[in-house]
Amino acid sequence: MQLPSYLDLWEIRLLWKGNWFIQEKSCKILSLIVSARPKNQDGVLANGEASNSKTKLSTIDDVLKGLVEWLCTQLKKPSHPSRGIPTAINCLAALLKEPVCRSSFVQADGVKLLIPLICPASTQQSIQLLYETCLCVWLLSYYEPAIEYLATSRALPRLVDVVRSSTKEKVVRVVVLTFKNLLSKGTFGAQMVDLGLPQIVQSLKAQAWSDEDLLEALNQLEDGLKDNIKKLSSFDKYKQEVLLGHLDWSPMHKDPLFWRDNITCFEENDFQILRVLITIMDSSTDPRALAVACFDLSQFIQHHPAGRVIVNDLKAKERVMKLMNHESAEVTKNALLCIQRLFLGAKYASFLQV
């Protein structure tokens, strides 16, 4: 039997006015009501709206939106120092099954509030919080607007860290299922490859899991990652690495064949990749990223027929010169290499004109 809507609204008022005990109980009661209420299979649309009984449903939607708003407030500024966030996550894990709750949560900018909670856990209490947080992310991975938020956040690297270090089967299962959902979306597949997920999946498969669903999910994820690797050319991987700003000494950077085969690809979109490399030189605080950016720029100068002219036109020389005084020896070494190739070009050009 469905409880009358005025009771729901009364519970919502208690969330904002009561003490913590009353807030917690009201929150959990409302979540139970939402989870247990009959679903209108014919009238409710995918976005949580309805084609009939609009007055009644709008009241329910108002209650759900009010509840989600309060839960987001708890994630930002919990009413109780130790219970506020776990209670909010526990309720969201139940509520985010509802399309209208997913929509309200994304509109309230709630996705970014989950990201800091995605981190390896050790105590039983923190493991449960981690599991329910990952469960929320898994539920959101079925909702396109939420996926867009996840794509621009640090969610994926954090999930990879969790699955790499976790031994709790239920945590691993829900994270692997999230990866499965995200694999085909946007650039997630390429990011997973860059973050070393194929190797992690192989390691996970070698462990003795009792959950058959987890084993099946790992096999499916492994197959999906293999397909993704086949689809990505070496330049696609490189481009993804640069655009994400995750520069490291992966093999392609020092592979002469990579530069010879792909040098003309750098001309795409008005030398977009070169411009991003130069931006990284200006903005990154990571010495490794700065060193790799300088090295790659020197490789472009060496392999492109007009490399020196193009790099000079993009005003890169000034950025590289600044990095020659960097505190990191790795950065100064590669900045010097880049400058030498710029100046050698001018010298040889002068010689040929004589």
Short mmCIF file of C-alpha atoms in Angstrom, two decimals:
data_model
loop_
_atom_site.label_atom_id
_atom_site.label_comp_id
_atom_site.label_asym_id
_atom_site.label_seq_id
_atom_site.Cartn_x
_atom_site.Cartn_y
_atom_site.Cartn_z
CA MET A 1 0.00 0.00 0.00
CA GLN A 2 1.37 3.41 -0.99
CA LEU A 3 1.66 6.00 1.78
CA PRO A 4 -0.14 9.31 1.19
CA SER A 5 1.98 12.08 -0.35
CA TYR A 6 1.41 14.45 2.61
CA LEU A 7 3.35 11.99 4.78
CA ASP A 8 6.26 12.13 2.33
CA LEU A 9 6.22 15.94 2.44
CA TRP A 10 6.13 15.85 6.25
CA GLU A 11 9.21 13.61 6.23
CA ILE A 12 10.99 16.06 3.90
CA ARG A 13 10.36 18.94 6.32
CA LEU A 14 11.83 16.89 9.16
CA LEU A 15 15.05 16.47 7.19
CA TRP A 16 15.75 20.17 7.42
CA LYS A 17 14.30 20.93 10.85
CA GLY A 18 14.96 17.95 13.10
CA ASN A 19 18.06 16.92 15.05
CA TRP A 20 20.38 14.29 13.58
CA PHE A 21 18.46 11.29 14.98
CA ILE A 22 15.23 12.54 13.36
CA GLN A 23 17.02 13.46 10.12
CA GLU A 24 18.60 10.03 9.80
CA LYS A 25 15.38 8.13 10.47
CA SER A 26 13.36 10.39 8.14
CA CYS A 27 15.92 9.93 5.41
CA LYS A 28 15.89 6.14 5.70
CA ILE A 29 12.09 5.94 5.91
CA LEU A 30 11.73 8.07 2.77
CA SER A 31 14.28 5.92 0.94
CA LEU A 32 12.37 2.78 1.90
CA ILE A 33 9.09 4.32 0.73
CA VAL A 34 10.64 5.20 -2.63
CA SER A 35 12.22 1.77 -3.06
CA ALA A 36 9.04 -0.10 -2.13
CA ARG A 37 6.44 2.03 -3.86
CA PRO A 38 4.55 0.45 -6.82
CA LYS A 39 5.94 1.36 -10.24
CA ASN A 40 3.59 2.61 -12.92
CA GLN A 41 4.84 0.62 -15.90
CA ASP A 42 2.63 2.40 -18.42
CA GLY A 43 2.71 6.00 -17.27
CA VAL A 44 6.25 6.64 -16.13
CA LEU A 45 8.71 7.63 -18.81
CA ALA A 46 12.49 7.08 -18.81
CA ASN A 47 13.17 10.60 -17.58
CA GLY A 48 11.00 10.13 -14.52
CA GLU A 49 8.02 12.09 -15.89
CA ALA A 50 4.58 10.69 -16.62
CA SER A 51 2.01 10.84 -19.34
CA ASN A 52 -0.94 10.81 -16.95
CA SER A 53 -1.76 11.53 -13.29
CA LYS A 54 0.65 14.45 -13.51
CA THR A 55 -0.46 16.17 -10.31
CA LYS A 56 0.07 13.09 -8.19
CA LEU A 57 3.41 12.24 -9.82
CA SER A 58 4.70 15.80 -9.60
CA THR A 59 4.17 15.64 -5.82
CA ILE A 60 6.19 12.42 -5.64
CA ASP A 61 8.88 13.93 -7.87
CA ASP A 62 9.05 16.99 -5.62
CA VAL A 63 9.62 14.70 -2.64
CA LEU A 64 12.36 12.80 -4.47
CA LYS A 65 14.09 16.00 -5.58
CA GLY A 66 13.89 17.38 -2.04
CA LEU A 67 15.39 14.19 -0.65
CA VAL A 68 18.23 14.17 -3.21
CA GLU A 69 18.93 17.83 -2.45
CA TRP A 70 19.25 17.04 1.28
CA LEU A 71 21.54 14.07 0.56
CA CYS A 72 23.82 16.25 -1.58
CA THR A 73 23.94 18.77 1.26
CA GLN A 74 25.07 15.99 3.59
CA LEU A 75 27.89 15.07 1.22
CA LYS A 76 29.03 18.71 1.15
CA LYS A 77 28.49 19.60 4.79
CA PRO A 78 27.34 16.64 6.91
CA SER A 79 25.07 17.29 9.89
CA HIS A 80 26.80 14.50 11.81
CA PRO A 81 30.61 14.19 11.70
CA SER A 82 30.77 10.42 11.33
CA ARG A 83 27.27 9.37 10.23
CA GLY A 84 26.27 12.11 7.79
CA ILE A 85 28.17 10.93 4.69
CA PRO A 86 27.69 7.14 5.19
CA THR A 87 23.94 7.68 5.69
CA ALA A 88 23.69 9.83 2.55
CA ILE A 89 25.61 7.30 0.44
CA ASN A 90 23.55 4.40 1.82
CA CYS A 91 20.32 6.13 0.80
CA LEU A 92 21.66 7.19 -2.60
CA ALA A 93 22.61 3.57 -3.34
CA ALA A 94 18.90 2.77 -3.10
CA LEU A 95 17.52 5.94 -4.67
CA LEU A 96 19.69 6.12 -7.78
CA LYS A 97 17.79 3.15 -9.22
CA GLU A 98 15.05 5.73 -9.86
CA PRO A 99 15.40 7.71 -13.12
CA VAL A 100 14.08 10.91 -11.53
CA CYS A 101 16.62 10.59 -8.71
CA ARG A 102 19.49 10.14 -11.17
CA SER A 103 18.34 13.24 -13.02
CA SER A 104 18.00 15.29 -9.82
CA PHE A 105 21.38 14.08 -8.55
CA VAL A 106 23.17 15.11 -11.75
CA GLN A 107 21.38 18.47 -11.83
CA ALA A 108 22.44 19.09 -8.23
CA ASP A 109 26.08 18.51 -9.33
CA GLY A 110 26.15 15.46 -7.09
CA VAL A 111 28.44 13.30 -9.25
CA LYS A 112 31.54 15.26 -8.31
CA LEU A 113 30.69 14.79 -4.61
CA LEU A 114 31.16 11.02 -5.01
CA ILE A 115 34.65 11.20 -6.54
CA PRO A 116 36.64 11.95 -3.33
CA LEU A 117 34.99 8.93 -1.67
CA ILE A 118 36.37 6.55 -4.31
CA CYS A 119 39.62 5.50 -2.66
CA PRO A 120 41.10 2.25 -1.32
CA ALA A 121 39.71 1.26 2.10
CA SER A 122 40.95 -0.92 4.95
CA THR A 123 38.47 -0.89 7.86
CA GLN A 124 35.13 -2.67 7.63
CA GLN A 125 33.24 0.61 7.93
CA SER A 126 35.26 2.31 5.19
CA ILE A 127 34.95 -0.75 2.93
CA GLN A 128 31.16 -0.58 3.20
CA LEU A 129 31.21 3.14 2.39
CA LEU A 130 33.48 2.47 -0.60
CA TYR A 131 31.22 -0.34 -1.82
CA GLU A 132 28.07 1.79 -1.63
CA THR A 133 29.85 4.73 -3.31
CA CYS A 134 30.95 2.46 -6.17
CA LEU A 135 27.41 1.09 -6.32
CA CYS A 136 26.18 4.66 -6.85
CA VAL A 137 28.70 5.15 -9.67
CA TRP A 138 27.61 1.86 -11.25
CA LEU A 139 23.96 2.97 -11.18
CA LEU A 140 24.94 6.32 -12.71
CA SER A 141 26.87 4.52 -15.47
CA TYR A 142 23.48 3.66 -17.01
CA TYR A 143 22.57 7.38 -17.30
CA GLU A 144 24.12 9.35 -20.18
CA PRO A 145 24.24 12.82 -18.52
CA ALA A 146 26.02 11.27 -15.53
CA ILE A 147 28.50 9.53 -17.84
CA GLU A 148 29.44 12.94 -19.26
CA TYR A 149 30.28 14.13 -15.74
CA LEU A 150 32.27 10.98 -15.00
CA ALA A 151 34.26 11.47 -18.22
CA THR A 152 35.52 14.89 -17.11
CA SER A 153 36.38 13.85 -13.56
CA ARG A 154 39.03 11.71 -11.87
CA ALA A 155 36.51 8.89 -11.42
CA LEU A 156 38.17 6.38 -13.74
CA PRO A 157 41.74 6.58 -12.32
CA ARG A 158 40.29 6.31 -8.81
CA LEU A 159 38.20 3.27 -9.72
CA VAL A 160 41.29 1.65 -11.24
CA ASP A 161 43.21 2.29 -8.00
CA VAL A 162 40.39 0.69 -6.02
CA VAL A 163 40.14 -2.44 -8.16
CA ARG A 164 43.93 -2.80 -8.18
CA SER A 165 44.20 -2.84 -4.37
CA SER A 166 40.86 -4.21 -3.16
CA THR A 167 40.45 -7.79 -1.98
CA LYS A 168 36.75 -7.44 -1.13
CA GLU A 169 34.80 -9.38 -3.73
CA LYS A 170 31.69 -7.20 -3.74
CA VAL A 171 33.78 -4.06 -4.26
CA VAL A 172 35.72 -5.61 -7.15
CA ARG A 173 32.50 -6.89 -8.73
CA VAL A 174 30.68 -3.54 -8.76
CA VAL A 175 33.75 -1.70 -10.09
CA VAL A 176 34.29 -4.27 -12.86
CA LEU A 177 30.61 -3.99 -13.84
CA THR A 178 31.03 -0.20 -13.98
CA PHE A 179 34.03 -0.60 -16.30
CA LYS A 180 31.92 -2.87 -18.53
CA ASN A 181 29.25 -0.19 -18.84
CA LEU A 182 31.73 2.62 -19.56
CA LEU A 183 34.05 0.72 -21.91
CA SER A 184 32.20 1.66 -25.10
CA LYS A 185 31.39 5.23 -24.04
CA GLY A 186 33.44 8.10 -25.48
CA THR A 187 37.15 7.86 -24.63
CA PHE A 188 36.74 5.60 -21.59
CA GLY A 189 38.10 2.56 -23.43
CA ALA A 190 41.31 4.36 -24.42
CA GLN A 191 41.71 5.72 -20.89
CA MET A 192 41.32 2.23 -19.42
CA VAL A 193 44.09 0.96 -21.68
CA ASP A 194 46.35 3.89 -20.74
CA LEU A 195 45.73 3.29 -17.04
CA GLY A 196 46.90 -0.31 -17.34
CA LEU A 197 43.52 -1.95 -16.80
CA PRO A 198 44.20 -4.90 -19.18
CA GLN A 199 47.08 -6.04 -16.95
CA ILE A 200 45.00 -5.53 -13.81
CA VAL A 201 42.19 -7.65 -15.27
CA GLN A 202 44.65 -10.46 -16.00
CA SER A 203 45.86 -10.31 -12.40
CA LEU A 204 42.28 -10.34 -11.08
CA LYS A 205 41.40 -13.37 -13.22
CA ALA A 206 44.26 -15.31 -11.61
CA GLN A 207 42.70 -14.88 -8.15
CA ALA A 208 40.26 -17.35 -6.57
CA TRP A 209 36.90 -15.58 -6.69
CA SER A 210 33.76 -17.44 -5.63
CA ASP A 211 31.34 -15.15 -7.49
CA GLU A 212 30.61 -16.58 -10.96
CA ASP A 213 29.12 -13.26 -12.10
CA LEU A 214 32.43 -11.56 -11.31
CA LEU A 215 34.40 -14.14 -13.29
CA GLU A 216 32.07 -13.73 -16.27
CA ALA A 217 32.30 -9.94 -16.03
CA LEU A 218 36.12 -10.11 -15.95
CA ASN A 219 36.15 -12.27 -19.09
CA GLN A 220 33.80 -9.88 -20.88
CA LEU A 221 35.82 -6.85 -19.78
CA GLU A 222 39.06 -8.49 -20.95
CA ASP A 223 37.54 -9.22 -24.39
CA GLY A 224 36.24 -5.65 -24.63
CA LEU A 225 39.63 -4.18 -23.74
CA LYS A 226 41.36 -6.38 -26.35
CA ASP A 227 38.92 -5.15 -29.00
CA ASN A 228 39.57 -1.59 -27.89
CA ILE A 229 43.34 -2.02 -28.19
CA LYS A 230 42.91 -3.37 -31.73
CA LYS A 231 40.79 -0.38 -32.73
CA LEU A 232 43.24 2.16 -31.39
CA SER A 233 46.15 2.97 -33.65
CA SER A 234 49.40 4.00 -32.01
CA PHE A 235 48.68 7.65 -32.84
CA ASP A 236 45.19 7.40 -31.33
CA LYS A 237 46.78 6.20 -28.07
CA TYR A 238 49.35 8.97 -28.22
CA LYS A 239 46.70 11.60 -28.95
CA GLN A 240 44.59 10.38 -26.03
CA GLU A 241 47.60 10.55 -23.71
CA VAL A 242 48.37 14.14 -24.74
CA LEU A 243 44.78 15.37 -24.58
CA LEU A 244 44.39 13.91 -21.09
CA GLY A 245 47.66 15.48 -20.01
CA HIS A 246 48.90 12.07 -18.77
CA LEU A 247 52.33 12.22 -20.39
CA ASP A 248 54.78 9.49 -19.43
CA TRP A 249 57.68 7.62 -21.04
CA SER A 250 55.52 5.04 -22.81
CA PRO A 251 57.43 3.23 -25.62
CA MET A 252 55.96 5.23 -28.52
CA HIS A 253 57.66 8.49 -27.45
CA LYS A 254 61.16 7.13 -28.16
CA ASP A 255 60.22 4.93 -31.09
CA PRO A 256 61.63 6.44 -34.33
CA LEU A 257 59.17 4.33 -36.36
CA PHE A 258 56.22 5.92 -34.54
CA TRP A 259 57.42 9.41 -35.47
CA ARG A 260 58.19 8.52 -39.09
CA ASP A 261 54.84 6.80 -39.64
CA ASN A 262 52.67 9.36 -37.85
CA ILE A 263 54.41 12.69 -38.32
CA THR A 264 51.77 14.04 -40.74
CA CYS A 265 49.02 13.22 -38.21
CA PHE A 266 50.34 16.10 -36.11
CA GLU A 267 49.02 18.48 -38.78
CA GLU A 268 45.39 17.56 -37.96
CA ASN A 269 43.07 20.29 -36.63
CA ASP A 270 45.63 23.03 -37.19
CA PHE A 271 48.39 21.23 -35.23
CA GLN A 272 46.09 20.63 -32.24
CA ILE A 273 48.42 18.11 -30.56
CA LEU A 274 51.41 20.48 -30.78
CA ARG A 275 49.31 23.27 -29.27
CA VAL A 276 48.27 21.01 -26.38
CA LEU A 277 51.91 20.01 -25.78
CA ILE A 278 52.83 23.70 -25.59
CA THR A 279 49.93 24.33 -23.20
CA ILE A 280 51.20 21.50 -20.98
CA MET A 281 54.59 23.24 -20.88
CA ASP A 282 52.84 26.38 -19.64
CA SER A 283 50.45 24.87 -17.13
CA SER A 284 51.64 21.46 -15.87
CA THR A 285 53.36 21.10 -12.50
CA ASP A 286 54.38 17.49 -13.20
CA PRO A 287 58.11 17.30 -14.07
CA ARG A 288 57.63 14.06 -16.00
CA ALA A 289 54.89 15.58 -18.18
CA LEU A 290 57.06 18.65 -18.85
CA ALA A 291 60.07 16.52 -19.80
CA VAL A 292 58.05 14.32 -22.16
CA ALA A 293 56.40 17.38 -23.77
CA CYS A 294 59.84 18.91 -24.48
CA PHE A 295 61.12 15.61 -25.88
CA ASP A 296 58.09 15.16 -28.14
CA LEU A 297 58.44 18.69 -29.46
CA SER A 298 62.09 17.96 -30.29
CA GLN A 299 61.02 14.77 -32.10
CA PHE A 300 58.50 16.72 -34.17
CA ILE A 301 61.24 19.22 -35.10
CA GLN A 302 63.51 16.37 -36.15
CA HIS A 303 61.01 14.38 -38.21
CA HIS A 304 58.71 16.97 -39.82
CA PRO A 305 60.14 18.70 -42.94
CA ALA A 306 58.92 22.08 -41.67
CA GLY A 307 59.11 21.22 -37.99
CA ARG A 308 61.37 24.07 -36.89
CA VAL A 309 59.34 26.70 -38.73
CA ILE A 310 56.03 25.39 -37.34
CA VAL A 311 57.29 25.21 -33.75
CA ASN A 312 58.65 28.76 -34.01
CA ASP A 313 55.36 30.01 -35.47
CA LEU A 314 53.53 28.50 -32.48
CA LYS A 315 55.75 30.55 -30.12
CA ALA A 316 57.02 27.41 -28.41
CA LYS A 317 60.66 28.52 -28.12
CA GLU A 318 59.91 30.96 -25.28
CA ARG A 319 58.13 28.24 -23.26
CA VAL A 320 60.98 25.78 -23.73
CA MET A 321 63.59 28.38 -22.79
CA LYS A 322 61.86 28.94 -19.45
CA LEU A 323 61.99 25.22 -18.71
CA MET A 324 65.77 25.18 -19.10
CA ASN A 325 65.90 26.69 -15.60
CA HIS A 326 63.54 24.10 -14.10
CA GLU A 327 64.57 22.44 -10.82
CA SER A 328 64.16 18.97 -12.37
CA ALA A 329 67.22 17.66 -14.23
CA GLU A 330 64.94 15.54 -16.42
CA VAL A 331 63.06 18.65 -17.57
CA THR A 332 66.18 20.76 -18.21
CA LYS A 333 67.83 17.93 -20.17
CA ASN A 334 64.88 17.57 -22.57
CA ALA A 335 64.31 21.33 -22.81
CA LEU A 336 67.96 21.72 -23.84
CA LEU A 337 67.55 18.97 -26.47
CA CYS A 338 64.54 20.77 -27.91
CA ILE A 339 66.32 24.15 -28.05
CA GLN A 340 69.40 22.58 -29.66
CA ARG A 341 67.27 21.16 -32.47
CA LEU A 342 65.61 24.52 -32.99
CA PHE A 343 68.95 26.31 -33.24
CA LEU A 344 70.62 23.57 -35.31
CA GLY A 345 67.84 24.01 -37.81
CA ALA A 346 68.59 27.70 -38.15
CA LYS A 347 72.31 26.98 -38.53
CA TYR A 348 71.87 24.39 -41.26
CA ALA A 349 69.32 26.55 -43.07
CA SER A 350 71.82 29.40 -43.10
CA PHE A 351 74.56 27.07 -44.40
CA LEU A 352 72.38 25.74 -47.23
CA GLN A 353 71.54 29.28 -48.40
CA VAL A 354 75.23 30.15 -48.85
#
